[in-house]
Short mmCIF file of C-alpha atoms and ligand atoms in Angstrom, two decimals:
data_model
loop_
_atom_site.label_atom_id
_atom_site.label_comp_id
_atom_site.label_asym_id
_atom_site.label_seq_id
_atom_site.Cartn_x
_atom_site.Cartn_y
_atom_site.Cartn_z
CA MET A 188 3.26 39.13 -3.58
CA LYS A 189 7.34 39.11 -1.98
CA SER A 190 9.16 36.82 -0.85
CA ASP A 191 10.92 37.45 2.72
CA ALA A 192 14.04 37.96 2.49
CA ASN A 193 16.01 35.93 5.35
CA VAL A 194 14.27 32.97 3.72
CA GLN A 195 15.04 33.82 0.02
CA ARG A 196 18.78 34.43 1.03
CA ILE A 197 18.73 30.70 2.85
CA LEU A 198 17.76 29.17 -0.09
CA GLU A 199 20.07 30.89 -2.48
CA ASP A 200 22.70 29.67 -0.14
CA ALA A 201 21.57 26.22 -0.84
CA THR A 202 21.83 27.14 -4.75
CA HIS A 203 25.59 28.42 -4.43
CA GLY A 204 25.72 24.37 -1.88
CA ARG A 205 25.82 26.40 1.53
CA PRO A 206 23.51 23.22 3.51
CA ILE A 207 20.59 24.93 6.01
CA THR A 208 21.51 24.88 9.86
CA LYS A 209 19.30 23.68 12.64
CA ALA A 210 17.73 26.96 12.92
CA GLU A 211 17.01 27.53 9.66
CA ALA A 212 15.44 24.25 9.39
CA VAL A 213 13.52 25.05 12.16
CA GLN A 214 12.78 28.35 10.53
CA LEU A 215 11.73 26.43 7.06
CA LEU A 216 9.46 24.42 8.54
CA HIS A 217 7.19 27.12 10.73
CA LEU A 218 6.80 28.46 6.93
CA PRO A 219 2.66 28.19 7.03
CA GLU A 220 2.89 24.51 3.85
CA ASN A 221 0.74 27.06 1.60
CA SER A 222 2.70 29.95 1.82
CA LEU A 223 4.64 31.27 -1.24
CA GLU A 224 7.79 30.44 0.86
CA ALA A 225 7.10 27.14 0.88
CA SER A 226 6.26 27.04 -2.29
CA LEU A 227 9.91 28.75 -2.90
CA LEU A 228 11.49 26.02 -0.47
CA ARG A 229 9.59 23.00 -2.46
CA SER A 230 11.38 24.53 -5.79
CA THR A 231 14.82 25.12 -4.32
CA ALA A 232 15.08 21.58 -2.97
CA ASN A 233 13.80 20.23 -6.60
CA VAL A 234 16.15 21.98 -8.24
CA VAL A 235 18.64 21.75 -6.29
CA SER A 236 18.12 17.42 -6.15
CA ARG A 237 17.47 16.90 -9.53
CA HIS A 238 21.45 18.13 -10.13
CA ARG A 239 22.93 17.05 -6.70
CA PHE A 240 21.19 12.89 -8.27
CA ALA A 241 21.24 13.66 -11.65
CA ASN A 242 17.92 13.89 -12.89
CA SER A 243 17.50 10.27 -11.38
CA GLY A 244 15.34 8.57 -9.22
CA LEU A 245 15.31 5.20 -6.55
CA LEU A 246 13.52 2.11 -5.78
CA LEU A 247 13.64 -0.05 -2.99
CA GLY A 248 10.79 -2.36 -2.62
CA GLN A 249 9.25 -3.57 0.50
CA ILE A 250 8.54 -7.48 2.38
CA GLY A 251 6.77 -7.60 5.77
CA VAL A 252 7.92 -11.35 5.86
CA ASN A 253 6.71 -11.48 9.55
CA MET A 254 3.93 -10.17 11.49
CA ALA A 255 2.16 -10.42 14.65
CA PRO A 256 1.09 -8.41 18.11
CA CYS A 257 4.40 -6.31 18.19
CA GLU A 258 5.62 -5.48 21.26
CA GLY A 259 7.36 -2.27 20.64
CA ASP A 260 3.81 -1.15 20.91
CA CYS A 261 4.30 2.00 18.99
CA ALA A 262 0.87 4.67 18.94
CA PHE A 263 1.31 4.73 15.22
CA CYS A 264 1.25 1.46 14.54
CA PHE A 265 -1.48 -1.73 12.72
CA PHE A 266 0.32 -4.39 14.63
CA ALA A 267 0.74 -2.50 17.66
CA LYS A 268 0.32 -5.31 20.71
CA SER A 269 -2.25 -3.23 22.27
CA HIS A 270 -4.69 -2.38 19.64
CA THR A 271 -3.92 -4.85 16.48
CA SER A 272 -6.09 -7.52 15.81
CA ILE A 273 -4.16 -9.46 13.84
CA GLN A 274 -2.39 -13.15 14.22
CA SER A 275 1.14 -13.98 14.09
CA ALA A 276 1.64 -15.37 10.64
CA LEU A 277 5.32 -15.74 8.39
CA LEU A 278 5.43 -15.42 4.80
CA PRO A 279 6.33 -18.49 3.25
CA VAL A 280 9.91 -18.47 1.59
CA GLU A 281 8.87 -19.24 -2.42
CA GLU A 282 6.06 -16.47 -1.86
CA ILE A 283 9.25 -13.76 -0.64
CA ILE A 284 11.43 -15.17 -3.60
CA ALA A 285 8.32 -14.62 -6.21
CA ARG A 286 7.95 -10.64 -5.09
CA CYS A 287 11.61 -10.16 -4.78
CA GLU A 288 11.59 -11.16 -8.79
CA ARG A 289 8.79 -9.01 -10.15
CA PHE A 290 10.47 -5.89 -7.89
CA ALA A 291 14.05 -6.71 -10.29
CA ARG A 292 11.60 -6.81 -13.06
CA GLY A 293 10.45 -3.26 -12.36
CA GLY A 294 13.94 -1.85 -11.46
CA ALA A 295 13.46 -1.76 -7.31
CA GLN A 296 17.52 -2.21 -6.49
CA GLY A 297 17.51 -3.07 -3.06
CA VAL A 298 14.04 -4.64 -1.13
CA PHE A 299 13.22 -4.20 3.24
CA LEU A 300 12.35 -6.88 4.19
CA MET A 301 10.69 -6.28 7.71
CA THR A 302 9.86 -7.74 10.74
CA MET A 303 8.23 -6.79 14.68
CA HIS A 304 10.43 -5.39 17.33
CA HIS A 305 11.23 -8.65 18.22
CA PHE A 306 11.73 -11.92 15.55
CA GLY A 307 14.20 -14.90 15.17
CA PHE A 308 17.28 -14.17 14.70
CA GLU A 309 18.76 -17.08 13.40
CA TRP A 310 15.03 -17.60 11.66
CA PHE A 311 15.95 -13.84 9.72
CA ARG A 312 19.46 -14.62 8.99
CA ASP A 313 18.71 -17.81 7.99
CA LEU A 314 16.13 -16.39 5.34
CA CYS A 315 18.27 -13.24 4.21
CA ALA A 316 21.39 -16.21 3.03
CA GLU A 317 19.14 -18.75 1.37
CA LEU A 318 17.25 -15.57 -0.40
CA ARG A 319 20.61 -14.73 -1.96
CA ARG A 320 20.65 -17.83 -3.34
CA LEU A 321 16.97 -17.68 -4.91
CA ILE A 322 17.05 -14.20 -5.77
CA PRO A 323 18.10 -11.63 -8.16
CA ALA A 324 22.02 -10.93 -8.12
CA GLN A 325 21.12 -7.03 -8.73
CA LEU A 326 18.68 -7.00 -5.87
CA GLU A 327 19.94 -5.93 -2.77
CA ILE A 328 18.32 -7.05 0.63
CA LEU A 329 18.09 -4.35 2.72
CA ALA A 330 17.28 -5.02 6.65
CA ASN A 331 14.42 -3.57 8.37
CA VAL A 332 14.71 -5.03 11.93
CA GLY A 333 13.95 -4.35 15.56
CA ASP A 334 17.17 -3.40 18.16
CA ILE A 335 20.37 -5.86 17.55
CA THR A 336 24.04 -6.46 18.67
CA THR A 337 26.85 -5.37 16.18
CA ALA A 338 27.87 -9.59 15.96
CA GLN A 339 24.65 -9.60 14.76
CA LEU A 340 24.67 -7.00 12.36
CA ARG A 341 28.02 -8.85 10.77
CA GLU A 342 26.39 -12.11 10.93
CA LEU A 343 23.30 -9.95 8.49
CA ARG A 344 26.33 -8.98 6.40
CA THR A 345 27.76 -12.12 5.74
CA ALA A 346 24.61 -13.71 5.17
CA GLY A 347 24.48 -10.69 2.20
CA VAL A 348 22.48 -7.77 3.48
CA THR A 349 24.22 -4.95 2.64
CA GLY A 350 21.78 -2.38 3.90
CA ALA A 351 19.74 -1.54 7.25
CA TYR A 352 16.98 0.70 8.13
CA HIS A 353 16.91 2.19 11.13
CA VAL A 354 14.70 5.37 12.52
CA CYS A 355 15.35 6.95 16.09
CA ARG A 356 12.04 7.95 15.43
CA LEU A 357 9.58 11.02 16.44
CA ARG A 358 8.71 10.62 19.59
CA GLU A 359 10.71 7.15 20.18
CA GLY A 360 10.33 6.70 23.85
CA ILE A 361 6.18 8.29 23.89
CA ASP A 362 5.07 6.65 21.39
CA SER A 363 6.77 3.68 21.51
CA CYS A 364 8.17 1.41 23.83
CA MET A 365 11.89 1.44 22.89
CA THR A 366 14.04 4.35 23.73
CA PRO A 367 15.88 6.50 21.99
CA ALA A 368 19.60 5.45 23.68
CA ASP A 369 18.64 2.06 22.01
CA ARG A 370 17.45 2.76 18.66
CA LYS A 371 20.50 5.94 18.79
CA LYS A 372 23.36 2.83 19.58
CA THR A 373 21.42 -0.01 17.03
CA ILE A 374 22.20 2.41 14.63
CA GLU A 375 25.75 3.23 15.45
CA ARG A 376 26.03 -0.56 15.33
CA ILE A 377 24.61 -1.45 11.65
CA LEU A 378 27.49 1.96 10.86
CA GLU A 379 30.23 -0.66 12.61
CA ALA A 380 28.88 -3.68 11.12
CA GLY A 381 29.61 -1.58 7.67
CA LEU A 382 26.66 -1.71 6.59
CA ALA A 383 24.76 0.83 4.66
CA TRP A 384 22.68 3.22 6.92
CA TYR A 385 18.90 3.81 6.12
CA ASN A 386 17.21 6.69 7.86
CA MET A 387 14.22 8.88 7.58
CA CYS A 388 12.20 11.87 9.79
CA GLU A 389 8.93 9.71 10.59
CA PRO A 390 6.50 8.64 11.64
CA LEU A 391 5.29 12.28 10.33
CA GLY A 392 2.22 13.35 11.56
CA PRO A 393 0.78 17.16 11.87
CA GLU A 394 0.75 17.95 16.11
CA HIS A 395 5.23 17.81 15.30
CA THR A 396 6.78 20.90 15.78
CA PRO A 397 9.06 22.10 14.10
CA GLU A 398 11.40 22.35 16.41
CA GLU A 399 11.58 18.18 17.31
CA LEU A 400 11.39 17.25 13.34
CA ALA A 401 14.50 19.51 13.08
CA GLU A 402 16.10 17.43 16.04
CA GLN A 403 14.86 14.51 14.85
CA ILE A 404 16.50 15.10 11.45
CA TRP A 405 19.67 16.34 12.62
CA LEU A 406 20.17 13.04 13.64
CA GLY A 407 20.56 11.95 10.02
CA VAL A 408 22.98 15.16 9.59
CA ASP A 409 25.22 14.31 11.86
CA LEU A 410 25.26 11.07 11.42
CA PRO A 411 26.61 9.20 7.93
CA CYS A 412 23.21 7.84 6.22
CA THR A 413 23.32 6.61 2.76
CA GLN A 414 19.52 7.23 2.59
CA HIS A 415 18.15 10.40 4.67
CA GLY A 416 13.92 10.93 3.66
CA VAL A 417 10.29 11.87 5.23
CA MET A 418 7.56 8.73 5.52
CA GLN A 419 4.14 10.60 6.72
CA ARG A 420 2.29 8.72 9.31
CA PHE A 421 -1.02 6.83 7.77
CA PRO A 422 -3.68 7.09 10.65
CA VAL A 423 -5.09 3.58 11.69
CA PRO A 424 -8.34 3.01 13.14
CA GLY A 425 -8.38 2.51 16.57
CA SER A 426 -5.20 3.67 17.44
CA PRO A 427 -4.06 6.59 19.81
CA LEU A 428 -2.97 8.53 17.25
CA TYR A 429 -5.30 8.41 14.68
CA HIS A 430 -7.18 11.86 16.25
CA TYR A 431 -4.35 13.34 14.65
CA GLY A 432 -5.08 12.28 11.18
CA GLN A 433 -2.59 12.94 8.47
CA VAL A 434 -0.18 15.56 6.79
CA SER A 435 -1.18 16.68 3.20
CA LEU A 436 1.56 16.23 0.87
CA PRO A 437 2.49 19.93 0.98
CA ARG A 438 3.66 19.49 3.61
CA LEU A 439 5.05 15.64 3.51
CA GLY A 440 7.30 18.41 0.36
CA GLN A 441 8.15 20.47 2.95
CA VAL A 442 10.07 18.02 4.96
CA ALA A 443 12.00 16.19 2.00
CA ALA A 444 12.76 19.97 1.38
CA VAL A 445 14.00 20.89 4.35
CA VAL A 446 15.98 16.71 4.68
CA ALA A 447 17.30 17.41 1.04
CA LEU A 448 18.90 21.04 1.72
CA ALA A 449 20.11 20.00 5.05
CA THR A 450 21.85 17.11 3.79
CA ILE A 451 23.68 18.89 0.42
CA GLY A 452 27.30 18.45 0.16
CA GLN A 453 26.86 14.65 2.17
CA GLU A 454 28.69 12.31 -0.72
CA ASN A 455 27.62 9.55 1.74
CA VAL A 456 23.58 10.99 1.09
CA LYS A 457 22.95 9.00 -1.72
CA SER A 458 19.31 9.64 -2.76
CA ILE A 459 15.96 11.12 -0.52
CA ALA A 460 13.43 9.13 0.05
CA VAL A 461 9.34 9.98 0.41
CA ASN A 462 6.98 7.42 1.77
CA VAL A 463 4.17 7.59 0.35
CA SER A 464 5.00 8.17 -3.16
CA ASN A 465 3.91 10.90 -4.55
CA LEU A 466 4.70 13.42 -7.18
CA VAL A 467 4.68 16.75 -4.93
CA GLY A 468 7.84 14.93 -3.39
CA LEU A 469 9.48 14.74 -6.26
CA PHE A 470 9.13 18.09 -6.74
CA SER A 471 10.16 18.20 -3.52
CA GLY A 472 13.89 17.24 -3.67
CA ALA A 473 13.07 13.23 -3.38
CA ASN A 474 13.96 11.65 -5.39
CA ALA A 475 13.14 7.37 -3.82
CA PHE A 476 10.45 5.96 -3.22
CA PHE A 477 9.29 2.61 -1.60
CA PRO A 478 7.26 0.25 -3.97
CA GLU A 479 4.62 -2.20 -1.83
CA ALA A 480 4.80 -3.72 -5.40
CA GLY A 481 6.82 -5.40 -7.51
CA GLU A 482 6.44 -5.51 -11.80
CA PRO A 483 2.64 -6.57 -12.02
CA ASP A 484 2.09 -10.02 -14.10
CA GLU A 485 1.73 -9.48 -17.67
CA GLN A 486 -0.91 -11.84 -18.07
CA VAL A 487 -2.80 -10.43 -14.52
CA ILE A 488 -2.87 -7.22 -16.50
CA GLN A 489 -4.00 -8.83 -19.36
CA ALA A 490 -7.12 -10.54 -17.39
CA GLU A 491 -8.17 -7.56 -15.74
CA ARG A 492 -7.82 -5.70 -19.30
CA ALA A 493 -10.04 -8.08 -20.78
CA ALA A 494 -12.25 -7.86 -18.04
CA GLN A 495 -12.98 -4.54 -17.46
CA ALA A 496 -13.33 -3.62 -21.59
CA LYS A 497 -16.74 -5.37 -20.82
CA ALA A 498 -17.58 -3.76 -18.23
CA GLY A 499 -16.59 0.34 -18.85
CA PHE A 500 -12.81 1.39 -17.77
CA THR A 501 -10.97 3.81 -15.72
CA THR A 502 -6.99 4.51 -15.78
CA ALA A 503 -6.46 2.26 -13.73
CA LEU A 504 -7.40 -1.10 -15.46
CA TRP A 505 -4.28 -1.90 -15.72
CA ARG A 506 -2.92 -1.66 -12.34
CA GLN A 507 -2.83 -4.76 -10.29
CA SER A 508 -4.20 -3.70 -6.91
CA ASN A 509 -4.41 -1.12 -4.29
CA GLU A 510 -0.21 -1.91 -3.41
CA ILE A 511 1.95 1.16 -5.18
CA THR A 512 3.80 -0.90 -7.91
CA THR A 513 7.08 -0.57 -9.47
CA ALA A 514 5.27 0.50 -13.23
CA ASP A 515 3.51 3.00 -10.65
CA CYS A 516 6.62 4.23 -9.23
CA ARG A 517 8.82 4.72 -12.64
CA ALA A 518 5.27 6.24 -14.12
CA MET A 519 5.74 8.61 -11.48
CA MET A 520 9.47 10.01 -12.05
CA THR A 521 8.64 9.26 -15.94
CA ALA A 522 5.92 12.23 -15.37
CA ALA A 523 7.92 14.57 -13.51
CA GLY A 524 10.11 14.21 -15.96
CA PHE A 525 13.30 11.79 -14.68
CA SER A 526 15.73 10.48 -16.91
CA HIS A 527 17.17 7.22 -15.55
CA LEU A 528 16.73 5.01 -12.46
CA ILE A 529 20.05 4.56 -10.05
CA GLY A 530 21.79 1.98 -8.10
CA THR A 531 21.87 2.60 -3.89
CA ASP A 532 24.98 4.08 -4.86
CA GLY A 533 23.73 6.85 -7.50
CA LYS A 534 25.18 5.42 -10.35
CA PRO A 535 22.75 5.22 -13.24
CA LYS A 536 20.79 1.70 -13.95
CA MET A 537 18.85 1.94 -16.52
CA THR A 538 16.86 5.10 -18.53
CA LEU A 539 12.83 5.84 -17.80
CA GLN A 540 11.18 5.31 -20.99
CA ALA A 541 8.68 8.19 -21.32
S1 SF4 B 208 8.13 -1.85 17.16
FE1 SF4 B 208 7.22 -1.80 14.25
S2 SF4 B 208 6.19 -2.89 14.02
FE2 SF4 B 208 6.21 -3.34 16.15
S3 SF4 B 208 5.24 -0.89 16.47
FE3 SF4 B 208 6.59 0.01 16.23
S4 SF4 B 208 6.54 -0.28 14.26
FE4 SF4 B 208 4.95 -1.21 14.77
#
């Protein structure tokens, strides 16, 4: 079996430090996910990223602090007002603090506080300020909120927020009620306010064409993001996009690889994230995960072990729940041969134990 000479040349150049062009990204995204060339693409990105990020990974936790039927009404989202059945609720501050402490214990360097598209700005700002006083100092507070003004972003910065996740999504304005222009404006404001910008190619589904993927990825190539990456769409039953299903892990890895090779040489990009957290991603150029829960409580683990020991057990017995924990993420990174966890600045923070 012989691989395509043109793909070989692009990948060879990437190993020598030349980022791929948008046209090359389209070509690489056209490769069938289980072809020899797609495998070479993922392997090349793996080698490039291991070197670029010193074989180290980053963990950033995520907490949904409010939920409500959302006006953003995205055709893929669990919270979209047209098809959700959830009731409005706020997560109590004590619970947020407890979750933050578990994230910090598990090696997470920051936590994304997620809201709906519309949210109470003063409430969120005050929550961030309160958390900044009460949660471990090394855990950065990162905002994942709707479109807001530069002045509001500056207020968040003053309250202790260091970065914000914001994306002009795939098919924004078609599969959502927001406009690409508004999303891009908020991204520019994030940078203007001096916050780190966290970006991704999302929500990736099987229907997205190589051309639209490259177009969406390139906003994070043209503007200075701190983190780029890729997130797959989870098919939410009852949502309009449910019938499309979801991409395979090799396809998710292929897009992660393209993002990694497109951002070669960009000093501002400190990590490449993949969500859902998975091993294929770690072998495709990604080095950052978003754990859904922090370190499982030792007492809970012991109690579960004791209970399961009586009734037989599986290798999942130490897990607290189905949420992907910091312990799960560290285990995957260790299994993938990563040596350290890093901070959001890319500097080593702790050794990963084999
Ligand atoms: S704006 Fe966010 S929370 Fe609201 S429907 Fe869209 S993806 Fe869901």
